PDB file of C-alpha atoms in Angstrom:
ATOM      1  CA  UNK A 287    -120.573  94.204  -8.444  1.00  0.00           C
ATOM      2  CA  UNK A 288    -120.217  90.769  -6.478  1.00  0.00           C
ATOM      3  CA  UNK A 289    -116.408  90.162  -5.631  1.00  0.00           C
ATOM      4  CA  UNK A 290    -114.294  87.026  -6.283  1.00  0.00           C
ATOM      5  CA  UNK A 291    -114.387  84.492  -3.907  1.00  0.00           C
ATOM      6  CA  UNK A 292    -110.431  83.286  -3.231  1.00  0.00           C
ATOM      7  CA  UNK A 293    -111.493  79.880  -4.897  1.00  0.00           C
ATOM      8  CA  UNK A 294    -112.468  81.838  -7.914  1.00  0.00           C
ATOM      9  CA  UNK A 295    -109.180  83.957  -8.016  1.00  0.00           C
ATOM     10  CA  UNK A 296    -107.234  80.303  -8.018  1.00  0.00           C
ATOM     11  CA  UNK A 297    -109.307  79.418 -10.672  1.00  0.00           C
ATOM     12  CA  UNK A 298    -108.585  82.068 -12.962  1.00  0.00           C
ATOM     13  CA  UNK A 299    -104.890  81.841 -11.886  1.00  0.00           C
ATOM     14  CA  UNK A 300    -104.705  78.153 -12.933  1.00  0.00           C
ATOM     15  CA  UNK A 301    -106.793  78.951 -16.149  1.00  0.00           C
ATOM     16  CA  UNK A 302    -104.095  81.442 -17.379  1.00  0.00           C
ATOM     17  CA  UNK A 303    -101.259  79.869 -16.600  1.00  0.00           C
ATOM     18  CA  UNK A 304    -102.466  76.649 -17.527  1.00  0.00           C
ATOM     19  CA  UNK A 305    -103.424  78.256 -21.264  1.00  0.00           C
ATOM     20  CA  UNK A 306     -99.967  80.100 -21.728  1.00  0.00           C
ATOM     21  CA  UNK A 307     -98.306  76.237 -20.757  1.00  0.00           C
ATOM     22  CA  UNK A 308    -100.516  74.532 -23.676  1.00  0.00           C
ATOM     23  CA  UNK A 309    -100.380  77.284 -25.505  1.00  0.00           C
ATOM     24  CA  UNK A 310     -96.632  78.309 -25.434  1.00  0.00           C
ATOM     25  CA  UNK A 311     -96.120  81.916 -27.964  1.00  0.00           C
ATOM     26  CA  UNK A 312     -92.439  82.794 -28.590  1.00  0.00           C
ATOM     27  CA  UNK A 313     -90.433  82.522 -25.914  1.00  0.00           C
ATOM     28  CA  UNK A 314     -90.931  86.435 -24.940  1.00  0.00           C
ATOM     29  CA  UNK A 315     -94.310  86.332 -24.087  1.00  0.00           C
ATOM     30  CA  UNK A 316     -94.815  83.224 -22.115  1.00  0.00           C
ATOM     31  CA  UNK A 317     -95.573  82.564 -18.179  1.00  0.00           C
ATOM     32  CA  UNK A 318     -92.910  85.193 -16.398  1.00  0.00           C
ATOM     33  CA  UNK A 319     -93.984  87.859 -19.334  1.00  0.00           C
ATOM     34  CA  UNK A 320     -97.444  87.855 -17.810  1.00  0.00           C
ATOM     35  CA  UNK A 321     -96.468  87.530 -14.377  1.00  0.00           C
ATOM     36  CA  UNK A 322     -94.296  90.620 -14.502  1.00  0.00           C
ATOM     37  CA  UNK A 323     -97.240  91.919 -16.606  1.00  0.00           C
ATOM     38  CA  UNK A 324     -99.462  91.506 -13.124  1.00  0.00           C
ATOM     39  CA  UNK A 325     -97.102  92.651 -11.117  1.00  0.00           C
ATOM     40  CA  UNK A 326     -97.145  96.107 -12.682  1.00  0.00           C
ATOM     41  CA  UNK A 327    -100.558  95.809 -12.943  1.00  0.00           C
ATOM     42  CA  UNK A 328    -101.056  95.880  -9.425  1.00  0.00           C
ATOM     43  CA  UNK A 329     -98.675  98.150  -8.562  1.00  0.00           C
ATOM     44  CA  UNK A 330    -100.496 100.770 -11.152  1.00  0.00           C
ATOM     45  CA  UNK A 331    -104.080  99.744 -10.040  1.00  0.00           C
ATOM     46  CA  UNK A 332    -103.399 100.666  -6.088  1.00  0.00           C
ATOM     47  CA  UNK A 333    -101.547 104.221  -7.494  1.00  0.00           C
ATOM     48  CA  UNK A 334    -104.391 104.684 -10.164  1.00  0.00           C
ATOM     49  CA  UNK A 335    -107.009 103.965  -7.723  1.00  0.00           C
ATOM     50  CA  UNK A 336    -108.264 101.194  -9.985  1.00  0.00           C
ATOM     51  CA  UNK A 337    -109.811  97.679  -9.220  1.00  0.00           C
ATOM     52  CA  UNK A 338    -106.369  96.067  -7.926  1.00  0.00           C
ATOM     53  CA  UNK A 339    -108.245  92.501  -8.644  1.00  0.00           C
ATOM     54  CA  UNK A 340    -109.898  93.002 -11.889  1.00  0.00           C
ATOM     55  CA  UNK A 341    -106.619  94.449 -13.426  1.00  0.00           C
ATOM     56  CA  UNK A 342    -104.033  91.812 -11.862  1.00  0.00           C
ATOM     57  CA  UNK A 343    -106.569  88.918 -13.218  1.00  0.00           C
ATOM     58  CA  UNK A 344    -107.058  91.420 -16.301  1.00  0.00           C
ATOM     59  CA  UNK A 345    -102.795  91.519 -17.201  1.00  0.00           C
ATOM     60  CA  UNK A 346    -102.619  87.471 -16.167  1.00  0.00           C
ATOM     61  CA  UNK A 347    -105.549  86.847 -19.437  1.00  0.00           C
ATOM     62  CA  UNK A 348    -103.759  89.480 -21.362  1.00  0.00           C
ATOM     63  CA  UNK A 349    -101.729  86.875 -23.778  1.00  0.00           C
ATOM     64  CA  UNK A 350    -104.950  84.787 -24.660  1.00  0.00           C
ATOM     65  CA  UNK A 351    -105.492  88.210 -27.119  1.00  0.00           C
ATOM     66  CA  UNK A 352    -109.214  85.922 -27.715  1.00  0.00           C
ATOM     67  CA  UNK A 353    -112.252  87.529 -26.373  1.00  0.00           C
ATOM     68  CA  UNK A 354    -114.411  85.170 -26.732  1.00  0.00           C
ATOM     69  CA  UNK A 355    -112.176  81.888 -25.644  1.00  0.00           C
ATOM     70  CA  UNK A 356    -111.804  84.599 -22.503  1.00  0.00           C
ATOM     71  CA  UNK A 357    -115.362  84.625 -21.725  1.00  0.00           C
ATOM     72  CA  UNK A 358    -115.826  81.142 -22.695  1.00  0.00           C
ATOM     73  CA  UNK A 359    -113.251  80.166 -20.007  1.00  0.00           C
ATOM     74  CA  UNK A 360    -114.914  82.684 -17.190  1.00  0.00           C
ATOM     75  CA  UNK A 361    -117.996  80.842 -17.945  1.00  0.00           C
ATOM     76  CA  UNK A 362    -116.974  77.696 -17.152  1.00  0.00           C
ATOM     77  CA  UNK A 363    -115.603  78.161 -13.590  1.00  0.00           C
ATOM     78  CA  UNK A 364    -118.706  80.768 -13.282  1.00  0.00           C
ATOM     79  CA  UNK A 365    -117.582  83.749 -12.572  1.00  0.00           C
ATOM     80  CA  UNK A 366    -120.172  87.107 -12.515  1.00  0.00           C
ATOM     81  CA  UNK A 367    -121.086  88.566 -15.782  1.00  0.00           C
ATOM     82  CA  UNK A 368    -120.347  92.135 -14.962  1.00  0.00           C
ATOM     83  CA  UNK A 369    -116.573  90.285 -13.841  1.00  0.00           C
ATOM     84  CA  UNK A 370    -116.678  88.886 -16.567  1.00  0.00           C
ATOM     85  CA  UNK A 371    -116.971  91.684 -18.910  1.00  0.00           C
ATOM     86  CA  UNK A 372    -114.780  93.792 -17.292  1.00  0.00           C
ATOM     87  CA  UNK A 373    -111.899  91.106 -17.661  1.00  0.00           C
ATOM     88  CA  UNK A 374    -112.629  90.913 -20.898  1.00  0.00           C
ATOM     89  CA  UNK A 375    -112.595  94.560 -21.794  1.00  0.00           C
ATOM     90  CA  UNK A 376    -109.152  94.288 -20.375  1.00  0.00           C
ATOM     91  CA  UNK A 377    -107.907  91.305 -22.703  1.00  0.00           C
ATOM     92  CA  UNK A 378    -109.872  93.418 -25.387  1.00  0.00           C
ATOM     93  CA  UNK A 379    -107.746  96.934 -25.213  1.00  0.00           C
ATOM     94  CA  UNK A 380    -104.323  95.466 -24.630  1.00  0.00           C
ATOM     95  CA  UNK A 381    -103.112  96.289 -28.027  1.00  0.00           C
ATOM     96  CA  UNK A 382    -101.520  99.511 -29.507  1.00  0.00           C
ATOM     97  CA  UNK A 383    -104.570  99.300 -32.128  1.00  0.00           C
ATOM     98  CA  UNK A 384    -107.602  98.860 -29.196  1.00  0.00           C
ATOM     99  CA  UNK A 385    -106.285 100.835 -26.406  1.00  0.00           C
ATOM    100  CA  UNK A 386    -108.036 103.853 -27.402  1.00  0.00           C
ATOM    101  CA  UNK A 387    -111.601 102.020 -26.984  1.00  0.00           C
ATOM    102  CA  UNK A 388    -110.650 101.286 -23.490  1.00  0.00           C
ATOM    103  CA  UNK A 389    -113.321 102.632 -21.137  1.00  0.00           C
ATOM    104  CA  UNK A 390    -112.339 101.571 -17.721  1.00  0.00           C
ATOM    105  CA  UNK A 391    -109.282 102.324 -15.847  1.00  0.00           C
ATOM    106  CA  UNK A 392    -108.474  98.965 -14.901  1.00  0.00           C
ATOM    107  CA  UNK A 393    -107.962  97.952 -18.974  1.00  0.00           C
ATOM    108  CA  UNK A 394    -105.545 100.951 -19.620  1.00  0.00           C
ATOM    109  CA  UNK A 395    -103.810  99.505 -16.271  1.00  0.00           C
ATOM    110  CA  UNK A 396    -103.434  95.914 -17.560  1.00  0.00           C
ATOM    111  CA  UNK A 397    -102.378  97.882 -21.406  1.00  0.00           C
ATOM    112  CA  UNK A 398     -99.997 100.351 -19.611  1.00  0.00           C
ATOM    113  CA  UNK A 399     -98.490  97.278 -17.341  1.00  0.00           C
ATOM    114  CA  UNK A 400     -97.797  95.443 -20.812  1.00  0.00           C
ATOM    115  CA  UNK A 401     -96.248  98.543 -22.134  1.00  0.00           C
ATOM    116  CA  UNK A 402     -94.263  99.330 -19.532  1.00  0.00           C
ATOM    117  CA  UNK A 403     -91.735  96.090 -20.739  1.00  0.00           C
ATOM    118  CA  UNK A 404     -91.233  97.787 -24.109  1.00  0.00           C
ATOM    119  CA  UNK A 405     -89.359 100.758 -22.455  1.00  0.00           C
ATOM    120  CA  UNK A 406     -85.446  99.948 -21.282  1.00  0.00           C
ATOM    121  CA  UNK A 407     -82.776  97.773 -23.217  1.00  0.00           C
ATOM    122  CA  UNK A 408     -84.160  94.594 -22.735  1.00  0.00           C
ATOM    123  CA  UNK A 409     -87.731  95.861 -23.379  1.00  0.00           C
ATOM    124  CA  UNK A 410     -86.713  97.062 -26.665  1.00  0.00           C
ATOM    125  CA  UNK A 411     -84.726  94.065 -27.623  1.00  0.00           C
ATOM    126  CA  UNK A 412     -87.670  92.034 -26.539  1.00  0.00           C
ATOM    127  CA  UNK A 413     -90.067  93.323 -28.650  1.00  0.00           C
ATOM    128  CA  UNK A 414     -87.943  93.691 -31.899  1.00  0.00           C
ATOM    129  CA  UNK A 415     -87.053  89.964 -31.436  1.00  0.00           C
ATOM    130  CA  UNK A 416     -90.829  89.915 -31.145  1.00  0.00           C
ATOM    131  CA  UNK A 417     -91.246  91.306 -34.115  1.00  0.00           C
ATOM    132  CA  UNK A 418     -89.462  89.690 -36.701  1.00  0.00           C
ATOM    133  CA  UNK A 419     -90.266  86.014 -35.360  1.00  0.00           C
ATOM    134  CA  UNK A 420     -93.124  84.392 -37.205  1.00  0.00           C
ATOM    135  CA  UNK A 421     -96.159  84.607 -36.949  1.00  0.00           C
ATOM    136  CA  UNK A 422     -95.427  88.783 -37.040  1.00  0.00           C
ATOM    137  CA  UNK A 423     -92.407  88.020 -39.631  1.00  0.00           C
ATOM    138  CA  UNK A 424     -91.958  92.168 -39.860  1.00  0.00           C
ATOM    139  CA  UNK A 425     -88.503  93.047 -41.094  1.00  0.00           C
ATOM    140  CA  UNK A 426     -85.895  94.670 -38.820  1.00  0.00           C
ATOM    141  CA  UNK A 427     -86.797  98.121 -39.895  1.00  0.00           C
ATOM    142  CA  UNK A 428     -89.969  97.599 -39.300  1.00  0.00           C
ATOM    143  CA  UNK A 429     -89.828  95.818 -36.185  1.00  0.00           C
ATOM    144  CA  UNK A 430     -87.130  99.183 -34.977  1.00  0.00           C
ATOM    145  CA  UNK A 431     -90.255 101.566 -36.229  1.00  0.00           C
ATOM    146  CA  UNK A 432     -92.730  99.504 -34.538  1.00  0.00           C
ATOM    147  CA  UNK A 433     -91.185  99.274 -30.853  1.00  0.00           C
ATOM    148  CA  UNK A 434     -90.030 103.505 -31.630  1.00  0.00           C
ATOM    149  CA  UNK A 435     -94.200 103.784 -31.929  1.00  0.00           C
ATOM    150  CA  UNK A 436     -94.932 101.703 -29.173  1.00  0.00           C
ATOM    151  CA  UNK A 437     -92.481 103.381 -26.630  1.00  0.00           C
ATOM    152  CA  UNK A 438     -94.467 106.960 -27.233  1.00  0.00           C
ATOM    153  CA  UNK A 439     -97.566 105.731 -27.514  1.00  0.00           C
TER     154      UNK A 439
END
């Protein structure tokens, strides 16, 4: 597999960050969410023995949830296609429903470094909040039952 060049790295950078400013979600799962979601990311990568690159630049596209606006975006700053797919399988299994088609370490890195902010008081808070603001709307029961599953999972 080719590697990134440092130019393409900024490029992705930029592109994610640049998407979650445009793009703003509820206040719990904007620019520092994904950060800290890279952060782990890494950290788990180097102890998992994982790609440390694809699964950083895997957690910082994590939020665009789109797979196809994803590869779009590679695309147009041309990055590989193998890169590209494996990004995208990362973006693809970051959800409690799609983690179980995950076939590569680095995506249940970038789905485990999401995770991990669930777990603690503010993690919890976080994602009930989450929850029961539009466009999920669940009510606080279900939004309690939801994070509960999340946590164990």
């Amino acid at each position: 597999m080719k590697r990134l060049t440092k130019t393409q790295i900024r490029k992705i950078e930029k592109l994610a960050l640049d998407y979650y400013r445009k793009n703003p979600m509820e206040p719990l799962h904007g620019i520092e969410h994904v950060r800290r979601t890279a952060k782990f990311a890494e950290y788990l990568a180097r102890k998992e023995k994982a790609d440390v690159q694809i699964a950083r630049l895997g957690a910082l596209l994590h939020q665009i949830h789109d797979k196809n606006l994803v590869e779009k975006l590679l695309r147009e700053i041309n990055i590989d296609e193998e890169i590209i797919q494996k990004l995208v399988h990362c973006v693809e299994c970051c959800e409690v429903e799609s983690i179980e088609n995950a076939t590569t370490i680095e995506a249940k890195v970038v789905y485990d470094a999401d995770k991990l902010q669930v777990i603690g008081p503010f993690g919890i808070i976080r994602e009930i909040i989450c929850d029961v603001l539009p466009p999920r709307n669940r009510s606080f029961y279900e939004a309690l039952k939801h994070t509960k599953m999340i946590e164990q999972k």
